[in-house]
Amino acid sequence: GKTGLPAFRIGQGWDTHRLEAGRPLILGGIRIPSDFGLAGHSDADVLFHSVTDAIRLAADEGYRLINIDATIVLERPKLKDFRDAIRESLARATGIAVHLVSVKFKTAERVGPVGEGRSCEAQAVV
Ligand code: C5P
Ligand code: MG
């Protein structure tokens, strides 16, 4: 376009946090019942951090967010009952419609730090 910027760009974000007993498990702003949670200096919200990294600086460069597609990799607990709450929370935080927010959940098949229940990862594409 006139600005020299492409009309359409994709952003990608990734984050990881350790899991610790007694910490709250907060994903996309939603508190998930669990006896362990995400550790870190901040709220350790691994999903929000992956999403904000994917979006970072987009508005400064004149872009507008259209959709989010994110994946959380966590061995347990099961998150699927919280899918809509997490989608609504991300939609509210980013100012887009909930039907344009996708959140998926995967285990790591008991392999590696995520699979051993020591950490959680999130990836986001916008
Ligand atoms: O990782 P896997 O393919 O075995 O996940 C199987 C199912 O479990 C998927 O439908 C996924 O959404 C769900 N799941 C979940 N919470 C997790 C991990 C997976 O609800 N922490
Ligand atoms: Mg983080």
mmCIF file of N, CA and C and ligand atoms in Angstrom:
data_model
loop_
_atom_site.group_PDB
_atom_site.id
_atom_site.type_symbol
_atom_site.label_atom_id
_atom_site.label_comp_id
_atom_site.label_asym_id
_atom_site.label_seq_id
_atom_site.Cartn_x
_atom_site.Cartn_y
_atom_site.Cartn_z
ATOM 1 N N GLY A 1 0.823 -1.213 0.000
ATOM 2 C CA GLY A 1 0.000 0.000 0.000
ATOM 3 C C GLY A 1 0.848 1.251 0.000
ATOM 4 N N LYS A 2 0.195 2.385 0.185
ATOM 5 C CA LYS A 2 0.876 3.690 0.156
ATOM 6 C C LYS A 2 1.968 3.799 1.213
ATOM 7 N N THR A 3 1.752 3.148 2.358
ATOM 8 C CA THR A 3 2.704 3.251 3.461
ATOM 9 C C THR A 3 3.948 2.419 3.230
ATOM 10 N N GLY A 4 3.914 1.549 2.239
ATOM 11 C CA GLY A 4 5.024 0.633 2.023
ATOM 12 C C GLY A 4 4.930 -0.622 2.861
ATOM 13 N N LEU A 5 3.900 -0.721 3.712
ATOM 14 C CA LEU A 5 3.714 -1.914 4.537
ATOM 15 C C LEU A 5 2.785 -2.888 3.821
ATOM 16 N N PRO A 6 3.045 -4.196 3.973
ATOM 17 C CA PRO A 6 2.076 -5.137 3.424
ATOM 18 C C PRO A 6 0.722 -4.982 4.133
ATOM 19 N N ALA A 7 -0.377 -5.253 3.404
ATOM 20 C CA ALA A 7 -1.711 -5.066 3.961
ATOM 21 C C ALA A 7 -1.998 -6.072 5.067
ATOM 22 N N PHE A 8 -1.279 -7.162 5.055
ATOM 23 C CA PHE A 8 -1.623 -8.301 5.901
ATOM 24 C C PHE A 8 -0.355 -8.946 6.404
ATOM 25 N N ARG A 9 -0.252 -9.116 7.699
ATOM 26 C CA ARG A 9 0.920 -9.811 8.251
ATOM 27 C C ARG A 9 0.479 -10.785 9.329
ATOM 28 N N ILE A 10 1.332 -11.786 9.586
ATOM 29 C CA ILE A 10 1.073 -12.784 10.615
ATOM 30 C C ILE A 10 2.089 -12.584 11.726
ATOM 31 N N GLY A 11 1.608 -12.673 12.983
ATOM 32 C CA GLY A 11 2.502 -12.629 14.135
ATOM 33 C C GLY A 11 2.453 -13.954 14.866
ATOM 34 N N GLN A 12 3.582 -14.319 15.449
ATOM 35 C CA GLN A 12 3.701 -15.582 16.167
ATOM 36 C C GLN A 12 4.268 -15.308 17.547
ATOM 37 N N GLY A 13 3.765 -15.994 18.565
ATOM 38 C CA GLY A 13 4.313 -15.841 19.914
ATOM 39 C C GLY A 13 4.407 -17.181 20.615
ATOM 40 N N TRP A 14 5.349 -17.255 21.553
ATOM 41 C CA TRP A 14 5.568 -18.488 22.322
ATOM 42 C C TRP A 14 5.971 -18.097 23.732
ATOM 43 N N ASP A 15 5.553 -18.891 24.713
ATOM 44 C CA ASP A 15 6.004 -18.663 26.080
ATOM 45 C C ASP A 15 5.990 -19.983 26.835
ATOM 46 N N THR A 16 6.766 -20.031 27.896
ATOM 47 C CA THR A 16 6.778 -21.198 28.774
ATOM 48 C C THR A 16 6.948 -20.742 30.207
ATOM 49 N N HIS A 17 6.311 -21.449 31.135
ATOM 50 C CA HIS A 17 6.489 -21.194 32.563
ATOM 51 C C HIS A 17 6.543 -22.519 33.309
ATOM 52 N N ARG A 18 7.289 -22.511 34.416
ATOM 53 C CA ARG A 18 7.350 -23.696 35.287
ATOM 54 C C ARG A 18 6.045 -23.856 36.052
ATOM 55 N N LEU A 19 5.745 -25.086 36.425
ATOM 56 C CA LEU A 19 4.596 -25.383 37.286
ATOM 57 C C LEU A 19 5.096 -25.620 38.706
ATOM 58 N N GLU A 20 4.387 -25.063 39.685
ATOM 59 C CA GLU A 20 4.765 -25.232 41.095
ATOM 60 C C GLU A 20 3.528 -25.460 41.947
ATOM 61 N N ALA A 21 3.687 -26.323 42.948
ATOM 62 C CA ALA A 21 2.598 -26.587 43.893
ATOM 63 C C ALA A 21 2.197 -25.290 44.585
ATOM 64 N N GLY A 22 0.897 -25.137 44.785
ATOM 65 C CA GLY A 22 0.392 -24.009 45.553
ATOM 66 C C GLY A 22 0.242 -22.709 44.784
ATOM 67 N N ARG A 23 0.690 -22.697 43.524
ATOM 68 C CA ARG A 23 0.525 -21.484 42.713
ATOM 69 C C ARG A 23 -0.829 -21.527 42.000
ATOM 70 N N PRO A 24 -1.431 -20.352 41.721
ATOM 71 C CA PRO A 24 -2.676 -20.363 40.947
ATOM 72 C C PRO A 24 -2.400 -20.711 39.478
ATOM 73 N N LEU A 25 -3.329 -21.444 38.887
ATOM 74 C CA LEU A 25 -3.225 -21.774 37.457
ATOM 75 C C LEU A 25 -4.169 -20.832 36.704
ATOM 76 N N ILE A 26 -3.580 -19.808 36.102
ATOM 77 C CA ILE A 26 -4.365 -18.787 35.395
ATOM 78 C C ILE A 26 -3.949 -18.797 33.936
ATOM 79 N N LEU A 27 -4.904 -19.087 33.055
ATOM 80 C CA LEU A 27 -4.637 -19.195 31.619
ATOM 81 C C LEU A 27 -5.592 -18.279 30.863
ATOM 82 N N GLY A 28 -5.037 -17.315 30.161
ATOM 83 C CA GLY A 28 -5.880 -16.359 29.445
ATOM 84 C C GLY A 28 -6.780 -15.575 30.384
ATOM 85 N N GLY A 29 -6.311 -15.363 31.613
ATOM 86 C CA GLY A 29 -7.083 -14.604 32.592
ATOM 87 C C GLY A 29 -8.104 -15.424 33.356
ATOM 88 N N ILE A 30 -8.199 -16.716 33.068
ATOM 89 C CA ILE A 30 -9.188 -17.580 33.732
ATOM 90 C C ILE A 30 -8.494 -18.471 34.756
ATOM 91 N N ARG A 31 -8.998 -18.470 35.977
ATOM 92 C CA ARG A 31 -8.453 -19.309 37.045
ATOM 93 C C ARG A 31 -8.981 -20.726 36.890
ATOM 94 N N ILE A 32 -8.056 -21.683 36.715
ATOM 95 C CA ILE A 32 -8.415 -23.084 36.528
ATOM 96 C C ILE A 32 -8.201 -23.808 37.862
ATOM 97 N N PRO A 33 -9.187 -24.545 38.363
ATOM 98 C CA PRO A 33 -8.992 -25.271 39.624
ATOM 99 C C PRO A 33 -7.850 -26.282 39.499
ATOM 100 N N SER A 34 -6.857 -26.176 40.389
ATOM 101 C CA SER A 34 -5.679 -27.036 40.317
ATOM 102 C C SER A 34 -4.878 -26.862 41.599
ATOM 103 N N ASP A 35 -4.184 -27.925 42.061
ATOM 104 C CA ASP A 35 -3.349 -27.765 43.259
ATOM 105 C C ASP A 35 -1.930 -27.325 42.893
ATOM 106 N N PHE A 36 -1.675 -27.076 41.614
ATOM 107 C CA PHE A 36 -0.402 -26.479 41.195
ATOM 108 C C PHE A 36 -0.720 -25.442 40.128
ATOM 109 N N GLY A 37 0.249 -24.551 39.889
ATOM 110 C CA GLY A 37 0.018 -23.494 38.911
ATOM 111 C C GLY A 37 1.318 -22.982 38.345
ATOM 112 N N LEU A 38 1.231 -21.876 37.622
ATOM 113 C CA LEU A 38 2.358 -21.339 36.873
ATOM 114 C C LEU A 38 3.184 -20.417 37.750
ATOM 115 N N ALA A 39 4.506 -20.627 37.712
ATOM 116 C CA ALA A 39 5.428 -19.823 38.512
ATOM 117 C C ALA A 39 6.067 -18.752 37.649
ATOM 118 N N GLY A 40 6.379 -17.611 38.260
ATOM 119 C CA GLY A 40 7.059 -16.531 37.542
ATOM 120 C C GLY A 40 6.942 -15.247 38.321
ATOM 121 N N HIS A 41 7.674 -14.201 37.880
ATOM 122 C CA HIS A 41 7.635 -12.915 38.572
ATOM 123 C C HIS A 41 6.288 -12.247 38.390
ATOM 124 N N SER A 42 5.702 -12.449 37.194
ATOM 125 C CA SER A 42 4.437 -11.815 36.851
ATOM 126 C C SER A 42 3.302 -12.750 37.247
ATOM 127 N N ASP A 43 2.136 -12.543 36.659
ATOM 128 C CA ASP A 43 1.014 -13.464 36.838
ATOM 129 C C ASP A 43 1.325 -14.820 36.199
ATOM 130 N N ALA A 44 2.402 -14.865 35.402
ATOM 131 C CA ALA A 44 2.846 -16.112 34.756
ATOM 132 C C ALA A 44 1.794 -16.690 33.813
ATOM 133 N N ASP A 45 0.944 -15.805 33.287
ATOM 134 C CA ASP A 45 -0.121 -16.278 32.391
ATOM 135 C C ASP A 45 0.480 -16.569 31.013
ATOM 136 N N VAL A 46 0.898 -17.812 30.849
ATOM 137 C CA VAL A 46 1.661 -18.235 29.679
ATOM 138 C C VAL A 46 0.876 -18.007 28.373
ATOM 139 N N LEU A 47 -0.440 -18.155 28.436
ATOM 140 C CA LEU A 47 -1.251 -17.940 27.228
ATOM 141 C C LEU A 47 -1.274 -16.460 26.855
ATOM 142 N N PHE A 48 -1.541 -15.587 27.832
ATOM 143 C CA PHE A 48 -1.546 -14.150 27.544
ATOM 144 C C PHE A 48 -0.188 -13.698 27.022
ATOM 145 N N HIS A 49 0.886 -14.230 27.609
ATOM 146 C CA HIS A 49 2.219 -13.795 27.176
ATOM 147 C C HIS A 49 2.495 -14.215 25.739
ATOM 148 N N SER A 50 2.056 -15.396 25.344
ATOM 149 C CA SER A 50 2.272 -15.814 23.951
ATOM 150 C C SER A 50 1.450 -14.938 23.005
ATOM 151 N N VAL A 51 0.237 -14.583 23.433
ATOM 152 C CA VAL A 51 -0.626 -13.750 22.577
ATOM 153 C C VAL A 51 -0.058 -12.337 22.466
ATOM 154 N N THR A 52 0.391 -11.770 23.581
ATOM 155 C CA THR A 52 0.908 -10.396 23.501
ATOM 156 C C THR A 52 2.209 -10.359 22.687
ATOM 157 N N ASP A 53 3.014 -11.405 22.775
ATOM 158 C CA ASP A 53 4.215 -11.449 21.931
ATOM 159 C C ASP A 53 3.852 -11.528 20.446
ATOM 160 N N ALA A 54 2.783 -12.247 20.139
ATOM 161 C CA ALA A 54 2.362 -12.368 18.732
ATOM 162 C C ALA A 54 1.868 -11.035 18.186
ATOM 163 N N ILE A 55 1.234 -10.239 19.068
ATOM 164 C CA ILE A 55 0.619 -8.967 18.631
ATOM 165 C C ILE A 55 1.592 -7.793 18.747
ATOM 166 N N ARG A 56 2.594 -7.907 19.592
ATOM 167 C CA ARG A 56 3.467 -6.780 20.004
ATOM 168 C C ARG A 56 3.832 -5.857 18.841
ATOM 169 N N LEU A 57 3.657 -4.564 19.045
ATOM 170 C CA LEU A 57 4.041 -3.506 18.102
ATOM 171 C C LEU A 57 3.164 -3.435 16.859
ATOM 172 N N ALA A 58 2.193 -4.337 16.719
ATOM 173 C CA ALA A 58 1.355 -4.317 15.523
ATOM 174 C C ALA A 58 0.637 -2.978 15.372
ATOM 175 N N ALA A 59 0.033 -2.491 16.458
ATOM 176 C CA ALA A 59 -0.715 -1.227 16.387
ATOM 177 C C ALA A 59 0.216 -0.068 16.055
ATOM 178 N N ASP A 60 1.445 -0.094 16.605
ATOM 179 C CA ASP A 60 2.420 0.980 16.321
ATOM 180 C C ASP A 60 2.716 1.070 14.834
ATOM 181 N N GLU A 61 2.630 -0.063 14.160
ATOM 182 C CA GLU A 61 2.947 -0.087 12.728
ATOM 183 C C GLU A 61 1.695 0.023 11.868
ATOM 184 N N GLY A 62 0.570 0.307 12.497
ATOM 185 C CA GLY A 62 -0.650 0.590 11.747
ATOM 186 C C GLY A 62 -1.509 -0.620 11.436
ATOM 187 N N TYR A 63 -1.250 -1.731 12.138
ATOM 188 C CA TYR A 63 -2.060 -2.930 11.895
ATOM 189 C C TYR A 63 -3.167 -3.060 12.927
ATOM 190 N N ARG A 64 -4.221 -3.761 12.553
ATOM 191 C CA ARG A 64 -5.368 -4.033 13.417
ATOM 192 C C ARG A 64 -5.484 -5.545 13.549
ATOM 193 N N LEU A 65 -5.700 -6.004 14.780
ATOM 194 C CA LEU A 65 -5.834 -7.439 15.044
ATOM 195 C C LEU A 65 -7.144 -7.963 14.470
ATOM 196 N N ILE A 66 -7.068 -9.084 13.772
ATOM 197 C CA ILE A 66 -8.291 -9.696 13.230
ATOM 198 C C ILE A 66 -8.628 -10.976 13.993
ATOM 199 N N ASN A 67 -7.692 -11.904 14.103
ATOM 200 C CA ASN A 67 -8.016 -13.160 14.798
ATOM 201 C C ASN A 67 -6.816 -13.700 15.561
ATOM 202 N N ILE A 68 -7.110 -14.607 16.494
ATOM 203 C CA ILE A 68 -6.094 -15.274 17.311
ATOM 204 C C ILE A 68 -6.309 -16.768 17.208
ATOM 205 N N ASP A 69 -5.226 -17.508 17.034
ATOM 206 C CA ASP A 69 -5.290 -18.969 17.115
ATOM 207 C C ASP A 69 -4.158 -19.409 18.042
ATOM 208 N N ALA A 70 -4.513 -19.993 19.180
ATOM 209 C CA ALA A 70 -3.515 -20.314 20.201
ATOM 210 C C ALA A 70 -3.608 -21.779 20.601
ATOM 211 N N THR A 71 -2.468 -22.318 21.064
ATOM 212 C CA THR A 71 -2.419 -23.678 21.594
ATOM 213 C C THR A 71 -1.717 -23.649 22.945
ATOM 214 N N ILE A 72 -2.326 -24.302 23.938
ATOM 215 C CA ILE A 72 -1.692 -24.497 25.242
ATOM 216 C C ILE A 72 -1.262 -25.947 25.325
ATOM 217 N N VAL A 73 0.007 -26.178 25.700
ATOM 218 C CA VAL A 73 0.487 -27.545 25.902
ATOM 219 C C VAL A 73 0.690 -27.737 27.394
ATOM 220 N N LEU A 74 -0.162 -28.581 27.975
ATOM 221 C CA LEU A 74 -0.183 -28.815 29.426
ATOM 222 C C LEU A 74 -0.647 -30.241 29.650
ATOM 223 N N GLU A 75 0.080 -30.968 30.494
ATOM 224 C CA GLU A 75 -0.239 -32.389 30.673
ATOM 225 C C GLU A 75 -1.569 -32.583 31.404
ATOM 226 N N ARG A 76 -1.750 -31.834 32.483
ATOM 227 C CA ARG A 76 -3.000 -31.859 33.222
ATOM 228 C C ARG A 76 -3.101 -30.583 34.038
ATOM 229 N N PRO A 77 -4.228 -30.147 34.479
ATOM 230 C CA PRO A 77 -5.532 -30.770 34.313
ATOM 231 C C PRO A 77 -6.103 -30.580 32.908
ATOM 232 N N LYS A 78 -7.202 -31.259 32.638
ATOM 233 C CA LYS A 78 -7.937 -31.081 31.386
ATOM 234 C C LYS A 78 -8.498 -29.666 31.339
ATOM 235 N N LEU A 79 -8.341 -29.035 30.200
ATOM 236 C CA LEU A 79 -8.747 -27.637 30.058
ATOM 237 C C LEU A 79 -9.994 -27.456 29.205
ATOM 238 N N LYS A 80 -10.445 -28.502 28.542
ATOM 239 C CA LYS A 80 -11.469 -28.292 27.517
ATOM 240 C C LYS A 80 -12.775 -27.718 28.055
ATOM 241 N N ASP A 81 -13.089 -27.962 29.339
ATOM 242 C CA ASP A 81 -14.313 -27.381 29.907
ATOM 243 C C ASP A 81 -14.196 -25.861 30.077
ATOM 244 N N PHE A 82 -12.983 -25.342 29.980
ATOM 245 C CA PHE A 82 -12.736 -23.909 30.174
ATOM 246 C C PHE A 82 -12.519 -23.180 28.846
ATOM 247 N N ARG A 83 -12.650 -23.916 27.741
ATOM 248 C CA ARG A 83 -12.335 -23.334 26.429
ATOM 249 C C ARG A 83 -13.108 -22.029 26.179
ATOM 250 N N ASP A 84 -14.441 -22.066 26.369
ATOM 251 C CA ASP A 84 -15.219 -20.874 26.037
ATOM 252 C C ASP A 84 -14.914 -19.715 26.978
ATOM 253 N N ALA A 85 -14.687 -20.013 28.258
ATOM 254 C CA ALA A 85 -14.334 -18.939 29.208
ATOM 255 C C ALA A 85 -13.018 -18.291 28.799
ATOM 256 N N ILE A 86 -12.042 -19.103 28.398
ATOM 257 C CA ILE A 86 -10.734 -18.567 27.988
ATOM 258 C C ILE A 86 -10.880 -17.758 26.702
ATOM 259 N N ARG A 87 -11.661 -18.281 25.751
ATOM 260 C CA ARG A 87 -11.873 -17.543 24.487
ATOM 261 C C ARG A 87 -12.526 -16.182 24.756
ATOM 262 N N GLU A 88 -13.548 -16.178 25.619
ATOM 263 C CA GLU A 88 -14.237 -14.919 25.927
ATOM 264 C C GLU A 88 -13.300 -13.938 26.621
ATOM 265 N N SER A 89 -12.452 -14.449 27.504
ATOM 266 C CA SER A 89 -11.508 -13.592 28.215
ATOM 267 C C SER A 89 -10.489 -12.978 27.250
ATOM 268 N N LEU A 90 -9.962 -13.794 26.330
ATOM 269 C CA LEU A 90 -9.000 -13.273 25.344
ATOM 270 C C LEU A 90 -9.673 -12.269 24.408
ATOM 271 N N ALA A 91 -10.916 -12.548 24.032
ATOM 272 C CA ALA A 91 -11.650 -11.632 23.145
ATOM 273 C C ALA A 91 -11.825 -10.273 23.838
ATOM 274 N N ARG A 92 -12.201 -10.308 25.116
ATOM 275 C CA ARG A 92 -12.406 -9.083 25.886
ATOM 276 C C ARG A 92 -11.094 -8.303 26.003
ATOM 277 N N ALA A 93 -10.005 -9.026 26.282
ATOM 278 C CA ALA A 93 -8.709 -8.366 26.509
ATOM 279 C C ALA A 93 -8.154 -7.731 25.240
ATOM 280 N N THR A 94 -8.464 -8.320 24.090
ATOM 281 C CA THR A 94 -7.866 -7.848 22.840
ATOM 282 C C THR A 94 -8.828 -7.026 21.996
ATOM 283 N N GLY A 95 -10.106 -7.015 22.372
ATOM 284 C CA GLY A 95 -11.078 -6.198 21.655
ATOM 285 C C GLY A 95 -11.559 -6.785 20.342
ATOM 286 N N ILE A 96 -11.459 -8.105 20.190
ATOM 287 C CA ILE A 96 -12.015 -8.730 18.985
ATOM 288 C C ILE A 96 -13.167 -9.655 19.377
ATOM 289 N N ALA A 97 -13.933 -10.101 18.378
ATOM 290 C CA ALA A 97 -15.113 -10.934 18.643
ATOM 291 C C ALA A 97 -14.689 -12.359 19.002
ATOM 292 N N VAL A 98 -15.463 -12.982 19.868
ATOM 293 C CA VAL A 98 -15.094 -14.302 20.392
ATOM 294 C C VAL A 98 -15.026 -15.366 19.291
ATOM 295 N N HIS A 99 -15.809 -15.221 18.228
ATOM 296 C CA HIS A 99 -15.749 -16.234 17.157
ATOM 297 C C HIS A 99 -14.435 -16.148 16.376
ATOM 298 N N LEU A 100 -13.657 -15.100 16.609
ATOM 299 C CA LEU A 100 -12.353 -14.950 15.958
ATOM 300 C C LEU A 100 -11.199 -15.331 16.883
ATOM 301 N N VAL A 101 -11.544 -15.946 18.008
ATOM 302 C CA VAL A 101 -10.530 -16.430 18.956
ATOM 303 C C VAL A 101 -10.640 -17.942 19.071
ATOM 304 N N SER A 102 -9.559 -18.632 18.727
ATOM 305 C CA SER A 102 -9.498 -20.093 18.840
ATOM 306 C C SER A 102 -8.447 -20.461 19.882
ATOM 307 N N VAL A 103 -8.796 -21.378 20.779
ATOM 308 C CA VAL A 103 -7.821 -21.871 21.760
ATOM 309 C C VAL A 103 -7.896 -23.390 21.778
ATOM 310 N N LYS A 104 -6.744 -24.034 21.601
ATOM 311 C CA LYS A 104 -6.678 -25.496 21.564
ATOM 312 C C LYS A 104 -5.775 -25.984 22.690
ATOM 313 N N PHE A 105 -5.972 -27.230 23.089
ATOM 314 C CA PHE A 105 -5.213 -27.808 24.202
ATOM 315 C C PHE A 105 -4.603 -29.122 23.763
ATOM 316 N N LYS A 106 -3.353 -29.322 24.156
ATOM 317 C CA LYS A 106 -2.668 -30.577 23.855
ATOM 318 C C LYS A 106 -1.876 -31.021 25.075
ATOM 319 N N THR A 107 -1.743 -32.318 25.246
ATOM 320 C CA THR A 107 -0.753 -32.836 26.183
ATOM 321 C C THR A 107 0.570 -32.951 25.417
ATOM 322 N N ALA A 108 1.653 -33.251 26.138
ATOM 323 C CA ALA A 108 2.940 -33.516 25.487
ATOM 324 C C ALA A 108 3.250 -35.016 25.536
ATOM 325 N N GLU A 109 2.183 -35.823 25.715
ATOM 326 C CA GLU A 109 2.344 -37.287 25.660
ATOM 327 C C GLU A 109 3.378 -37.792 26.661
ATOM 328 N N ARG A 110 3.430 -37.148 27.845
ATOM 329 C CA ARG A 110 4.300 -37.544 28.967
ATOM 330 C C ARG A 110 5.796 -37.425 28.648
ATOM 331 N N VAL A 111 6.137 -36.738 27.539
ATOM 332 C CA VAL A 111 7.539 -36.613 27.127
ATOM 333 C C VAL A 111 8.048 -35.187 27.397
ATOM 334 N N GLY A 112 9.263 -35.091 27.914
ATOM 335 C CA GLY A 112 9.903 -33.785 28.101
ATOM 336 C C GLY A 112 9.340 -33.062 29.317
ATOM 337 N N PRO A 113 9.818 -31.809 29.580
ATOM 338 C CA PRO A 113 9.401 -31.095 30.791
ATOM 339 C C PRO A 113 7.893 -30.858 30.856
ATOM 340 N N VAL A 114 7.286 -30.589 29.716
ATOM 341 C CA VAL A 114 5.826 -30.375 29.726
ATOM 342 C C VAL A 114 5.118 -31.698 30.015
ATOM 343 N N GLY A 115 5.592 -32.744 29.344
ATOM 344 C CA GLY A 115 4.983 -34.057 29.508
ATOM 345 C C GLY A 115 5.152 -34.640 30.902
ATOM 346 N N GLU A 116 6.234 -34.224 31.572
ATOM 347 C CA GLU A 116 6.485 -34.680 32.952
ATOM 348 C C GLU A 116 5.773 -33.800 33.979
ATOM 349 N N GLY A 117 4.996 -32.819 33.494
ATOM 350 C CA GLY A 117 4.216 -31.976 34.403
ATOM 351 C C GLY A 117 5.041 -30.918 35.111
ATOM 352 N N ARG A 118 6.235 -30.597 34.573
ATOM 353 C CA ARG A 118 7.104 -29.593 35.205
ATOM 354 C C ARG A 118 6.877 -28.203 34.641
ATOM 355 N N SER A 119 6.272 -28.124 33.440
ATOM 356 C CA SER A 119 6.067 -26.815 32.826
ATOM 357 C C SER A 119 4.876 -26.850 31.873
ATOM 358 N N CYS A 120 4.540 -25.640 31.409
ATOM 359 C CA CYS A 120 3.422 -25.445 30.476
ATOM 360 C C CYS A 120 3.922 -24.513 29.376
ATOM 361 N N GLU A 121 3.504 -24.764 28.149
ATOM 362 C CA GLU A 121 3.879 -23.892 27.029
ATOM 363 C C GLU A 121 2.621 -23.378 26.345
ATOM 364 N N ALA A 122 2.754 -22.231 25.698
ATOM 365 C CA ALA A 122 1.668 -21.734 24.856
ATOM 366 C C ALA A 122 2.253 -21.137 23.586
ATOM 367 N N GLN A 123 1.531 -21.329 22.500
ATOM 368 C CA GLN A 123 1.897 -20.754 21.203
ATOM 369 C C GLN A 123 0.697 -19.982 20.695
ATOM 370 N N ALA A 124 0.949 -18.879 20.010
ATOM 371 C CA ALA A 124 -0.147 -18.107 19.446
ATOM 372 C C ALA A 124 0.230 -17.587 18.068
ATOM 373 N N VAL A 125 -0.746 -17.570 17.180
ATOM 374 C CA VAL A 125 -0.614 -16.963 15.859
ATOM 375 C C VAL A 125 -1.746 -15.959 15.711
ATOM 376 N N VAL A 126 -1.419 -14.780 15.182
ATOM 377 C CA VAL A 126 -2.461 -13.755 14.989
ATOM 378 C C VAL A 126 -2.387 -13.239 13.567
HETATM 379 O O1 C5P B 1 -2.728 -34.057 23.542
HETATM 380 P P1 C5P B 1 -3.863 -34.932 23.177
HETATM 381 O O2 C5P B 1 -4.053 -34.972 21.689
HETATM 382 O O3 C5P B 1 -3.758 -36.289 23.799
HETATM 383 O O4 C5P B 1 -5.198 -34.274 23.787
HETATM 384 C C1 C5P B 1 -6.378 -34.997 23.714
HETATM 385 C C2 C5P B 1 -7.590 -34.133 24.064
HETATM 386 O O5 C5P B 1 -7.485 -33.647 25.380
HETATM 387 C C3 C5P B 1 -7.824 -32.926 23.158
HETATM 388 O O6 C5P B 1 -9.188 -32.896 22.805
HETATM 389 C C4 C5P B 1 -7.494 -31.754 24.034
HETATM 390 O O7 C5P B 1 -8.304 -30.660 23.765
HETATM 391 C C5 C5P B 1 -7.742 -32.262 25.440
HETATM 392 N N1 C5P B 1 -6.841 -31.655 26.417
HETATM 393 C C6 C5P B 1 -7.364 -30.893 27.451
HETATM 394 N N2 C5P B 1 -6.539 -30.372 28.389
HETATM 395 C C7 C5P B 1 -5.204 -30.579 28.343
HETATM 396 C C8 C5P B 1 -4.645 -31.342 27.284
HETATM 397 C C9 C5P B 1 -5.490 -31.877 26.335
HETATM 398 O O8 C5P B 1 -8.574 -30.683 27.533
HETATM 399 N N3 C5P B 1 -4.439 -30.070 29.315
HETATM 400 MG MG MG B 2 5.432 -15.640 30.451
#
